[in-house]
Structures are given as C-alpha cells and as structure tokens.
Coordinates of C-alpha atoms in Angstrom, one line a residue:
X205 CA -83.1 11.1 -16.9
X206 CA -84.1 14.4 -18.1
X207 CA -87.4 14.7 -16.8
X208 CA -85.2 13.2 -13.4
X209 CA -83.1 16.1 -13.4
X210 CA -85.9 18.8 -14.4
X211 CA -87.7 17.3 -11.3
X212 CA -85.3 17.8 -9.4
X213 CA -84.1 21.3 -10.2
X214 CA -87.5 22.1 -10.0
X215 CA -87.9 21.0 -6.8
X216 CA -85.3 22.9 -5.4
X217 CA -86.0 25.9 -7.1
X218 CA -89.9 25.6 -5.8
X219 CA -88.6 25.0 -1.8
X220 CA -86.5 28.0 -2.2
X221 CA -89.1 30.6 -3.7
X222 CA -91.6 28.9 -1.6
X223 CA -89.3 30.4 1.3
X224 CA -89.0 33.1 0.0
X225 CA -92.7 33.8 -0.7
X226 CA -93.8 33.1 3.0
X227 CA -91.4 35.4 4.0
X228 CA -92.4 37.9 1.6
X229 CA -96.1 37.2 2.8
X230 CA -95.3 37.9 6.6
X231 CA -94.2 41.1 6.0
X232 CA -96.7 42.4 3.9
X233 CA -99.4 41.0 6.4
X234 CA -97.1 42.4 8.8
X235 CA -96.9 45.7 6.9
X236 CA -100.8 46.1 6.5
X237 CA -101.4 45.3 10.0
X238 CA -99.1 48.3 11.5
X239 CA -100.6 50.6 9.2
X240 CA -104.1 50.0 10.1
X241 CA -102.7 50.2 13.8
X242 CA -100.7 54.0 12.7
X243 CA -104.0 54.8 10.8
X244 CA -107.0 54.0 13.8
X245 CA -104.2 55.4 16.5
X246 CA -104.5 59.0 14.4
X247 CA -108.5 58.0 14.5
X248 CA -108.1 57.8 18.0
X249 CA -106.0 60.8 19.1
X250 CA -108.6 62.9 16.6
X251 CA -111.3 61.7 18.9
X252 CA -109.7 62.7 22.3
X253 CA -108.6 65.9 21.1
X254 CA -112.4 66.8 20.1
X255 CA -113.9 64.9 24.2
X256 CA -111.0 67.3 25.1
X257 CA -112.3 71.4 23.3
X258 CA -115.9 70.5 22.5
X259 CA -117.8 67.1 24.1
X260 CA -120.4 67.9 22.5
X261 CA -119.5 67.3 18.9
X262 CA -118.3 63.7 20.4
X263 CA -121.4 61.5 19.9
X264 CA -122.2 63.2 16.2
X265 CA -118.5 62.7 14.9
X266 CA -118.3 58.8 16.5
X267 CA -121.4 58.1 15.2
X268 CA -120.7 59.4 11.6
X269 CA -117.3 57.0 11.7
X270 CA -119.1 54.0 12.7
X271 CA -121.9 54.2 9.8
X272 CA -118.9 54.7 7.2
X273 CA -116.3 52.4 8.4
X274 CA -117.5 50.0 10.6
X275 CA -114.9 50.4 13.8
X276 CA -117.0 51.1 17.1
X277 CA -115.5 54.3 19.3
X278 CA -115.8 54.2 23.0
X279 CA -114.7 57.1 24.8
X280 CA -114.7 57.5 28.4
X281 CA -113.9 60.4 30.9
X282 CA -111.8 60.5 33.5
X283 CA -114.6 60.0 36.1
X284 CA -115.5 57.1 34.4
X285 CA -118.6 58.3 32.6
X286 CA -119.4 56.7 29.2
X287 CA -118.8 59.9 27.0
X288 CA -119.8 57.8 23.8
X289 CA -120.4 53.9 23.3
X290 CA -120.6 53.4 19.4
X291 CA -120.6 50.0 18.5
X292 CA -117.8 48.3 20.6
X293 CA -119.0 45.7 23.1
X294 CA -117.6 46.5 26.4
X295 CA -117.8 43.5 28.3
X296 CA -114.9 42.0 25.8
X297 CA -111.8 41.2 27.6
X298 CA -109.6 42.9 25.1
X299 CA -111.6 46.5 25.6
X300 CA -111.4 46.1 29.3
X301 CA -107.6 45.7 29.2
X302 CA -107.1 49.0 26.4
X303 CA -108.9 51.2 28.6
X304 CA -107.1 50.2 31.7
X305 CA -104.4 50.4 30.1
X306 CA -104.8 53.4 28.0
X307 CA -101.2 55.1 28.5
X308 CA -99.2 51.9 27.7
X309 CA -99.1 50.9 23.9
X310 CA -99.9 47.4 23.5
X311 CA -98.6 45.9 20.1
X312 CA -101.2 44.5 17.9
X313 CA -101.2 41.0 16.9
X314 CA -100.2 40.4 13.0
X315 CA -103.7 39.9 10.9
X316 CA -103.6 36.6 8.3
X317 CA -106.5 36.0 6.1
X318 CA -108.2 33.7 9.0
X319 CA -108.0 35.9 11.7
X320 CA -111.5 36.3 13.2
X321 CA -111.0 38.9 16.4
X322 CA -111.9 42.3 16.2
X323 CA -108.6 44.6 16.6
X324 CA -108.5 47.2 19.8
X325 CA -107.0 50.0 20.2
X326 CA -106.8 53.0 22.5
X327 CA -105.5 56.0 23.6
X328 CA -106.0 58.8 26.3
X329 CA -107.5 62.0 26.6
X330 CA -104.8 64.4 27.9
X331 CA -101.3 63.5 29.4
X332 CA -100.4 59.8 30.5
X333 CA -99.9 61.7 33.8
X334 CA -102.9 63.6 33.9
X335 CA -105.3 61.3 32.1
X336 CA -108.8 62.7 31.6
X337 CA -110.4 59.5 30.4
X338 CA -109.6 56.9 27.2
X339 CA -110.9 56.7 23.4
X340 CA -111.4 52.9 22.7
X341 CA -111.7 52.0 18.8
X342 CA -112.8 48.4 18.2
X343 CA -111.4 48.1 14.4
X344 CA -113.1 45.7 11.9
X345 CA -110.3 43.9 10.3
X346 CA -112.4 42.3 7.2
X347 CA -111.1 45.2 4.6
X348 CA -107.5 44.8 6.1
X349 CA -107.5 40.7 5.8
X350 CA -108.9 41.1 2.5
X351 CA -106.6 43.4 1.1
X352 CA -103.8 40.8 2.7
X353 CA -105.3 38.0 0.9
X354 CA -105.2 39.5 -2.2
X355 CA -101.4 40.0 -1.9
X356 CA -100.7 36.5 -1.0
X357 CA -103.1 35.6 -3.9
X358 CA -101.2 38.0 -6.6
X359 CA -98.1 36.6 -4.6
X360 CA -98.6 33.3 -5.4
X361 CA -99.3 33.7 -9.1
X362 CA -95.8 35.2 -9.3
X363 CA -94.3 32.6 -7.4
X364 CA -96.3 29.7 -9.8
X365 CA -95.8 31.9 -12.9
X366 CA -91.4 31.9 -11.7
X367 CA -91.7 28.2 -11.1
X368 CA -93.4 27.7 -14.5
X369 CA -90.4 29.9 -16.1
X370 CA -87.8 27.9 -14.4
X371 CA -89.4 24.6 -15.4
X372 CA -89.3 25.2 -18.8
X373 CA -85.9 26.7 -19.0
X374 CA -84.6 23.4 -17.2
X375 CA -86.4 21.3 -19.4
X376 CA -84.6 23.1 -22.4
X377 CA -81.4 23.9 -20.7
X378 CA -81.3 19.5 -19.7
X379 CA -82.4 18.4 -23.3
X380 CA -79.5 20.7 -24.8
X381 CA -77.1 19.3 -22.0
X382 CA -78.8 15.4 -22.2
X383 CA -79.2 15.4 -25.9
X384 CA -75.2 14.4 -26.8
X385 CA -75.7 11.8 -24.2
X386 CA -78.8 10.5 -25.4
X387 CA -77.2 10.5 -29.3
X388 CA -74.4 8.6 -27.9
X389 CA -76.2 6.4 -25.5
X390 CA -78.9 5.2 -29.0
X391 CA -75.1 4.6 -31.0
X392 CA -73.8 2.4 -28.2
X393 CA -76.6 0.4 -27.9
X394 CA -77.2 0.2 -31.6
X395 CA -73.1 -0.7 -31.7
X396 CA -73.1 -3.7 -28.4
X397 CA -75.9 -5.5 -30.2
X398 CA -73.5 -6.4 -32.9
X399 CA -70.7 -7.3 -30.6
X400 CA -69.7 -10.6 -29.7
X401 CA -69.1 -10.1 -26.1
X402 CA -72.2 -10.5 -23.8
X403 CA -73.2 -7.2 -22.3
X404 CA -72.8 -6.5 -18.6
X405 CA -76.5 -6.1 -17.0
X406 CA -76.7 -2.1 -15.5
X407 CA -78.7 -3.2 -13.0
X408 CA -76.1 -5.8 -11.1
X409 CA -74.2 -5.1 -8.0
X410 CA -71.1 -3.0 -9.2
X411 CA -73.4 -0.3 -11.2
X412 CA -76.3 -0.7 -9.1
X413 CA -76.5 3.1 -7.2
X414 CA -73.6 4.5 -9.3
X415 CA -76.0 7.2 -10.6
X416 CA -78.9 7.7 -13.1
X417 CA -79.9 4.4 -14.8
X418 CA -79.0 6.1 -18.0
X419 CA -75.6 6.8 -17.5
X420 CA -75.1 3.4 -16.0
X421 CA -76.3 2.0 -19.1
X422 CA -74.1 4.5 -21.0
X423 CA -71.0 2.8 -19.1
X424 CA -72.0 -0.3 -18.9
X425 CA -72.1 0.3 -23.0
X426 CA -68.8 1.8 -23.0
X427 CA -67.5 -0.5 -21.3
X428 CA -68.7 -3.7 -23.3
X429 CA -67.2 -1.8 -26.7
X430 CA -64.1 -1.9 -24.8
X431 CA -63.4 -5.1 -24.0
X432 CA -64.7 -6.3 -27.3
X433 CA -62.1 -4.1 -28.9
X434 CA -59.4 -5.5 -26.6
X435 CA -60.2 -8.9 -27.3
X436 CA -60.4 -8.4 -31.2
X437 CA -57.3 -6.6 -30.8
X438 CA -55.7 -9.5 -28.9
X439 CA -57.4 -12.1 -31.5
X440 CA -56.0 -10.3 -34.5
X441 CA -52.5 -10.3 -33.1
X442 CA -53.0 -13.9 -32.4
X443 CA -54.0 -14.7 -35.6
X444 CA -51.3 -13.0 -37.5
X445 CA -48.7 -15.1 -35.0
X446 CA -50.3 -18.1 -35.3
X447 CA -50.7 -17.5 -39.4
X448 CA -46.9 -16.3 -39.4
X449 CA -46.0 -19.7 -36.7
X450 CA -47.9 -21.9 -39.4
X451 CA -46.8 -20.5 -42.4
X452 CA -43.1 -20.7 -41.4
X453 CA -42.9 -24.9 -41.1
X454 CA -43.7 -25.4 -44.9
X455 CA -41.5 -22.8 -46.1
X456 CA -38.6 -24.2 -44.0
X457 CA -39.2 -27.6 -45.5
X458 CA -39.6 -26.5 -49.3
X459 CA -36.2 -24.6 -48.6
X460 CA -34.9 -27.3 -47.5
X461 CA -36.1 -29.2 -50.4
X462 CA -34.8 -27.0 -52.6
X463 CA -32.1 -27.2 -51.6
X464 CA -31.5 -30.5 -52.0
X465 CA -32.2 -29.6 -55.7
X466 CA -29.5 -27.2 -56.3
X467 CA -27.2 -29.5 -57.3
X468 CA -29.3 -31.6 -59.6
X469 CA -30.1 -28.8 -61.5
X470 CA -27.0 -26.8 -61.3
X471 CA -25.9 -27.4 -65.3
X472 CA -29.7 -27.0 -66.3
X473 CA -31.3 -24.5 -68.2
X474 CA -33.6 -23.9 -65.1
X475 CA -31.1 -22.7 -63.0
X476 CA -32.5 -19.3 -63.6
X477 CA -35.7 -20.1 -62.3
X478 CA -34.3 -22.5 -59.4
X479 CA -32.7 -19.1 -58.0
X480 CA -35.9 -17.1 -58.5
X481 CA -37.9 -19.6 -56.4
X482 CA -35.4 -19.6 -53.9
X483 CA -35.6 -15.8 -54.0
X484 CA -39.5 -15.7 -53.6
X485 CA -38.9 -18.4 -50.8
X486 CA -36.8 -16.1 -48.7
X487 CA -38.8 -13.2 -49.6
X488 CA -41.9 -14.9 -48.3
X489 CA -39.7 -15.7 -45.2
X490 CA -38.7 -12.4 -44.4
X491 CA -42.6 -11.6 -45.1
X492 CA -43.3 -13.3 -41.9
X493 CA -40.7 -12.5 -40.1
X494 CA -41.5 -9.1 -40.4
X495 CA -45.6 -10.3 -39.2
X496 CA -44.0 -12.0 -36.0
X497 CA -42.2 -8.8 -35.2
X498 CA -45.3 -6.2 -36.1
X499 CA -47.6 -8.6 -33.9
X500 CA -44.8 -8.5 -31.1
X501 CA -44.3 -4.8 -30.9
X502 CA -48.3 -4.2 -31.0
X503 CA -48.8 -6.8 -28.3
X504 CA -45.7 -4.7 -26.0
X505 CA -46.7 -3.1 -23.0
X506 CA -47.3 1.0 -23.2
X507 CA -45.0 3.5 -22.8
X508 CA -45.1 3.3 -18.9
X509 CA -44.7 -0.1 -18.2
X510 CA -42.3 -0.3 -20.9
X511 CA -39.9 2.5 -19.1
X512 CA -40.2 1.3 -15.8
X513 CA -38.2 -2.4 -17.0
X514 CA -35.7 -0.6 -19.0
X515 CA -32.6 0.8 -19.1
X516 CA -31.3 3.9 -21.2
X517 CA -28.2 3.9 -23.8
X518 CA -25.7 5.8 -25.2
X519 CA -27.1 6.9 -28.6
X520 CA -23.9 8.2 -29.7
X521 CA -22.2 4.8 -29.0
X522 CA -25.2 3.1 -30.4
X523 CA -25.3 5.0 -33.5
X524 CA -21.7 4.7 -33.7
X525 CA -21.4 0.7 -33.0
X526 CA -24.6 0.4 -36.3
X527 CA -21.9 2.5 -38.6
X528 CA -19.8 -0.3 -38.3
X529 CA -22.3 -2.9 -38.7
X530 CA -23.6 -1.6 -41.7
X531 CA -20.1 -0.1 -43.5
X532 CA -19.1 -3.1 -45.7
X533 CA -23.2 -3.4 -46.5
X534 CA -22.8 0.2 -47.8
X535 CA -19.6 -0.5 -49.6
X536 CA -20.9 -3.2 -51.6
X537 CA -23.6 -1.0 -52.8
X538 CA -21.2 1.7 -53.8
X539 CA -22.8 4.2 -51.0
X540 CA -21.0 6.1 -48.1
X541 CA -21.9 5.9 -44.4
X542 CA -20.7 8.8 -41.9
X543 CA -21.8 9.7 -38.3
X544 CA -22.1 12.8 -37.3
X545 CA -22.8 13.7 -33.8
X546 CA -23.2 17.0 -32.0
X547 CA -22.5 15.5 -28.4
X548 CA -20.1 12.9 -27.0
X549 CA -22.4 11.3 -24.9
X550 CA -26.1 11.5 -24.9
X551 CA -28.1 9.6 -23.0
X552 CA -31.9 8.7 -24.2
X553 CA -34.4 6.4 -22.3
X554 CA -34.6 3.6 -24.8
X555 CA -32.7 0.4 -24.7
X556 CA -29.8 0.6 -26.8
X557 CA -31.6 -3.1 -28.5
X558 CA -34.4 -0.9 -29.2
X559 CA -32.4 2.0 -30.8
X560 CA -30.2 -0.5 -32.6
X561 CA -33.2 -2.2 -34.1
X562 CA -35.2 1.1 -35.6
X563 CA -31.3 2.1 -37.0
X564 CA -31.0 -1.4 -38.6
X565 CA -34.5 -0.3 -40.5
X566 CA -33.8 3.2 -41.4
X567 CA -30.1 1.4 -42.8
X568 CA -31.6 -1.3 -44.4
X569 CA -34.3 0.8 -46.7
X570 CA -31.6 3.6 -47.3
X571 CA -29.1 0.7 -48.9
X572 CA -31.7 -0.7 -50.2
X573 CA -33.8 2.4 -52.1
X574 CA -31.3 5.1 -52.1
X575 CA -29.0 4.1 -54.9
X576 CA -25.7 4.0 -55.9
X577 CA -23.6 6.8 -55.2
X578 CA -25.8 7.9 -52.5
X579 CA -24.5 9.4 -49.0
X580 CA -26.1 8.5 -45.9
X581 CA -25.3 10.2 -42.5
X582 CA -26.7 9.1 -39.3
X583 CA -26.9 12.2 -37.1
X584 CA -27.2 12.4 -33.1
X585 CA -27.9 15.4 -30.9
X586 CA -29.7 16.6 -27.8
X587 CA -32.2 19.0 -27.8
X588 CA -33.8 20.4 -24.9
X589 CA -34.7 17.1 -22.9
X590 CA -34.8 15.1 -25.7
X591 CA -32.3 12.9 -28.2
X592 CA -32.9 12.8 -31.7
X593 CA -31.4 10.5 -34.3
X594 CA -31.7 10.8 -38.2
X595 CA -30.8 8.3 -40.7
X596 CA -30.4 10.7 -44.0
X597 CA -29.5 10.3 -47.6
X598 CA -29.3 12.2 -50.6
X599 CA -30.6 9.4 -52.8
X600 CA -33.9 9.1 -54.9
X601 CA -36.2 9.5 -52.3
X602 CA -40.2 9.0 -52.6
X603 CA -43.0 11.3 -53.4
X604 CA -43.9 13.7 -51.5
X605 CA -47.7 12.0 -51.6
X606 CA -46.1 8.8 -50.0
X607 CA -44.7 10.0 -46.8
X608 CA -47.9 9.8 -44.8
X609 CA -48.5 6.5 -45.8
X610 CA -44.7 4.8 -45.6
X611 CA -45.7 3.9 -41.6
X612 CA -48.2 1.8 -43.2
X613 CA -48.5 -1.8 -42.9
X614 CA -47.4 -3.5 -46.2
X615 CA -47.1 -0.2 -48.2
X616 CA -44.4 0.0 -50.3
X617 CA -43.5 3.4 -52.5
X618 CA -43.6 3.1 -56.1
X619 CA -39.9 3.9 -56.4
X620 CA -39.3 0.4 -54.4
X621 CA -37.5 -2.1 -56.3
X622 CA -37.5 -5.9 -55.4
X623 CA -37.3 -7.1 -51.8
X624 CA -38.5 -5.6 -48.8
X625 CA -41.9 -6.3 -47.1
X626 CA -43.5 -3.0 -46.2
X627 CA -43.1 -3.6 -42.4
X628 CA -39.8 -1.7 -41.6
X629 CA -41.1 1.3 -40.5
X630 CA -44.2 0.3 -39.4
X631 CA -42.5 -1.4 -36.5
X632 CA -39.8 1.0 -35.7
X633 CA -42.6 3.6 -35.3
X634 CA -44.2 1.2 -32.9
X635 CA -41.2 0.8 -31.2
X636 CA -40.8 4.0 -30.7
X637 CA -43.9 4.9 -29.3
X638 CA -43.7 2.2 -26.9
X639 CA -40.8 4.4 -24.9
X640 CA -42.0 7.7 -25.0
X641 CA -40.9 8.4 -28.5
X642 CA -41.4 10.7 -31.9
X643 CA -41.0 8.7 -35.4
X644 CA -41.1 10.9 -38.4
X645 CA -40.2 10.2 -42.2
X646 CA -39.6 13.5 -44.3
X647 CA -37.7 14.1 -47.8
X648 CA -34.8 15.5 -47.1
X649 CA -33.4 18.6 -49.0
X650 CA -32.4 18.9 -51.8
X651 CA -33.0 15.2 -52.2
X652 CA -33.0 11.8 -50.7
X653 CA -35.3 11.0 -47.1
X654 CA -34.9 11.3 -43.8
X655 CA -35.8 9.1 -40.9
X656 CA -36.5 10.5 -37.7
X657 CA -36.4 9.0 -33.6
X658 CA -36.8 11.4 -31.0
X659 CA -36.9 10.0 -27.4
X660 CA -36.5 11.7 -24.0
X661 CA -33.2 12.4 -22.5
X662 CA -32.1 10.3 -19.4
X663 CA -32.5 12.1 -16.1
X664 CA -28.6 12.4 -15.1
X665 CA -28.6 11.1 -11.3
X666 CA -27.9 14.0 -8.8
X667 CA -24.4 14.0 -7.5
X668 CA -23.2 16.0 -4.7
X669 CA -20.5 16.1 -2.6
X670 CA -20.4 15.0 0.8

C-alpha cells in the first residue's frame, strides 16, 4: 500500500510539473525566438541606413557579417537593382514574400529544437511611404535552437531532480503515516490466528473495492476480533447462568434435606453445626443469586435502547418509600436511617425498579458493614440536569486502598465480616451505566462511606397555554 500511494502521489505530482515544464519550455523557446527576431531587425535597419549615406561600404560590411555569423544579407534598391546578394537564396518563397512585403512586419514562427527552416527577415530602406528598396537577412537558426535545447535540457534535469525530491519525501512522509497501520495490521493478524471464529476472506463481495487491499485486510481483521469478543462475551455470560441455573437444584434439595433434619437433631450436640451448614447453604444461595443478577445486567441492552423502553421516577418518593423498607432492618441493628432531600420532586430517567434496586445494595452493605450506632442518610437533590442520590454513613468505613476495587466482582474489603458475596456494587454500577448513569463509592468525612448514583434529569414536557 505504500509504494501504491507513493505511486500515486508521484504520479500526480510528475503530470503537474510536467505541465508546468512544457509551459515553461514554450516560453523560453518563445523568448529566444523574439530576441533573435529584435536582434537581426537592428542588423537589418544598420544595413539600410549604410545603402542609404554610403552604398559603397554595403557589399564590404554584408560580406564581413556573413563570414562571422552565418545569416545571408540581400539588399535591394528601389529600382530593383541587387545592391548586395550575400548568401541568401532568392528564389525561396519566404525571401520573395519579405521583400514584397518589406513595410509590413511579419511575426516569426516560434523555433523548437527540430526546426529546420532558415528564419527571414526584412526591412526597408527609407520610409514605408517612400521606400527606396528592402534589406533581406536570411538568419541561420542553429546557434538559437541550440541554445533552446540546452534550456529544455537544464529544464528537464530540474523537473527529474523535483520529481526525485518529491518521491522520496512521499516515500518517507507514507511510511511515517502507514507505519501505525502496518504495526497494527502484523498484531491483528498475529491476534485472528488464535481466535476461534473463522476469518472473513478480504477478497469476497462486501470488501471487494472498498479500498486498498491492506486496509480491507485491516477491517476484515477488526472485524473478526469483534465478533469473537462478542461471542466470548455472550458464552461467558452463558456459562455463569447456566453454572448459577445448575448449581441452584442441588442446593434447593440439600436445603430441603436439611431441613428435614432440624428436628432430629434439635436436642443434639450438633445443633451448632446443623445451623452453620444451613448458614453456608444460604450463603452459597445468595452466591448465585447474586451470579444470575451480574450475568443479567451485563447481558441488558446499552444505555440507548435501555432509555427508549423506560420510564422515569420520582427519586424523592423512591428514596423515601426504601426508608421505610429498610427502618425496622436498621432498628434491629441499633443504626438510624433519615432522608434528606433538597427537592420535593425530582424526576431522573431511571425506572424507579432500577433506583430501588441499587438503594436496596447501598442499604444492605451499610447495615451490614457500618456497625452499631452508625447513622446513615440517604440524600437526594438535583444538580444542573442531573439527580444524585447518596446512601451515607458514619460507620467504619474501608481503606482508602479499597475503594477502587469495591466495584469489583467478588471483592470483599478486609473490614467485611460474614455474609455478603462481593456482587452488590458490582451490579448496581452496571445498572447504572445501563441508563445513562455515574456510580461512585468514596469515604465519607470524617468517617463512614458514601455511595454515589447520578443519572440525568427527566426532560419536563412543555406546557403552554392555549
């Protein structure tokens, strides 16, 4: 492709110089031509001047200028006597018409290297009214057309020596442009050999004209990597449900079973360890419950698609209806739960399910973590066009080291206690980006963590009145 391009450039760059060199070389030819004409026109008027005061001088002087430049002088009077016949051939059509014609000027043709005629020109003696006769100078043209070759020749060479230039700054100027290309066109291929999917051929119909074979290939490439990634991504989310799906019947049956236990072993010594399998049971329940949820929100369409089958809430109201949900759950641990919201009414474009659900998280790890004692406020306002609702508490908090990595997948902070599966937050993030939305989680000052949702405000419809 880069020699393709250089070629091309080139190419282009050669027509238009090559223009502009021919019509550089017309007018010098042009040029040289007329000043020969100016030059042997002087000659000329020199000559008739001199038939004119002293005829005598005439033949002496012509034949002098013949013997050092070549060009023939015919000068005749105004009776039609030859004066002087110096070389110039005066049968010749051309002569015959310059001395008939003596008064009139005639414009040369333009000399090229391969002109071959001799060059006439002439001029009377006296007035064009009162004529006494005509000097006729036949010019040889060989020192003029070789001087005119030359030009072209030196010419040329500049216009090769420019094309040269230009073809080496186009081969650089491409290879710094082409060589990213070509870096990442050797790490697709090297990458679509290992996928599984079969690569698309560059050269079928749908690529086939598109543009340079290597950037075809580059897409084609692209394109393969794609598509494999989508289909892993779609096999891994299959897997987890299908792993979470399978998983589920045996634990519901070995609940079952133990229950059926309980009362067998209810005056036993292993009734402590009866409860603890029972705990790990749910635990390992809630485990993939949390795996069907993760592999459900990844697997929701994007933020567009999303929005368009949707309908917006009342995060006030929302926030409000969760403080009730979740006030004897706070009251049991010995924690407080207020709401404090800055606006009556503000409307966000998330479904109030959606909302509900990433509350429901933030809740559930602040009741959880925080401790006893601990205050939690859920806080709504609207800012600009957006809504934002914090969960906050001034409990024990995590490190500072752990925030970044509390979104995580199965990551639990070392200030955890028992319970929980490390998929919380993970999915209310998701969630969240799914409808346009921000998720942070900071430490809150001067203690405790704070859970962040910002999503855009709802476009208020436009009432007016009739």
């Amino acid at each position: 492709m880069r020699v393709r391009l250089v070629s091309v450039f080139t190419l282009l760059a050669a027509i238009c110089m090559i223009c502009f060199a021919i019509g550089i070389g017309m007018e010098l030819a042009s040029s040289r031509t007329q000043a020969m004409v100016i030059d042997r026109i002087q000659v000329a008027n020199q000559f008739a001047a001199t038939a004119s005061v002293d005829p005598a001088r005439l033949e002496g002087e012509a034949q002098s200028y013949f013997e050092q430049t070549g060009n023939g002088v015919l000068v005749i009077a105004g009776s039609g006597t030859v004066m002087v016949d110096v070389g110039v051939n005066r049968a010749d059509p051309r002569v015959i018409e310059v001395s008939h014609n003596a008064h009139r000027f005639i414009p040369p043709e333009t000399l090229y290297p391969w002109s071959t005629h001799p060059m006439v020109v002439g001029q009377p003696i006296g007035t064009s009214q009162q004529a006494g006769g005509v000097v006729v100078i036949a010019i040889s043209t060989s020192a003029t057309r070789r001087g005119i070759t030359d030009s072209w020749i030196q010419l040329a060479c500049v216009t090769a020596t420019a094309l040269l230039a230009f073809g080496g700054v186009a081969l650089g100027v491409s290879g710094w442009i082409l060589r990213p290309v070509s870096k990442l066109r050797r790490d697709v291929d090297a990458l679509t050999s290992t996928l599984p999917v079969r690569r698309a051929e560059p050269g079928g119909p749908r690529s086939r004209g598109r543009g340079p074979r290597e950037i075809v290939e580059l897409a084609v490439g692209v394109a393969s990597i794609t598509r494999a990634v989508a289909d892993l991504a779609a096999a891994e989310r299959k897997l987890v449900v299908d792993t979470a799906h399978s998983l589920r019947n045996p634990l519901a049956a070995l609940a079952v079973r133990l229950q059926a236990l309980q009362p067998m072993i209810a005056q036993d010594h292993a009734s402590a360890t009866f409860a603890g399998v029972v705990s790990e049971v749910d635990r390992l329940t809630e485990l993939l419950d949390g795996l069907l949820a993760s592999a459900v929100a990844d697997a929701a369409p994007g933020h567009a698609a999303a929005r368009s089958n949707t309908s917006d809430c009342d995060a006030v109201a929302v926030a409000r209806d969760r403080v009730d949900a979740w006030h004897a759950a706070f009251q049991r641990a010995d924690m407080t739960l207020t709401l404090d919201a800055t606006t009556e009414v503000a409307e966000a474009g998330v479904p109030a399910s959606v909302l509900a659900q990433i509350l429901d998280v933030a809740l559930s790890n602040s009741v959880r973590y925080a401790g006893r004692d601990a205050h939690t406020a859920i806080t709504v306002s609207q800012e600009c066009e957006s809504v934002v609702v914090s969960v906050r508490d001034d409990g024990v908090g995590v490190s500072p080291d752990e925030l970044d990595q509390l979104t995580t997948r199965f990551f639990r902070g070392a200030q955890a206690t028992a319970g929980g599966s490390g998929l919380g937050l993970p999915i209310a993030a998701t969630m969240a980006a799914q409808y346009g939305g921000l998720f942070f989680v900071d430490v809150a000052e001067p203690c405790g963590l704070v859970v962040t949702a910002s999503f855009p405000a709802a476009v208020a419809p436009n009432l007016t009145s009739g």
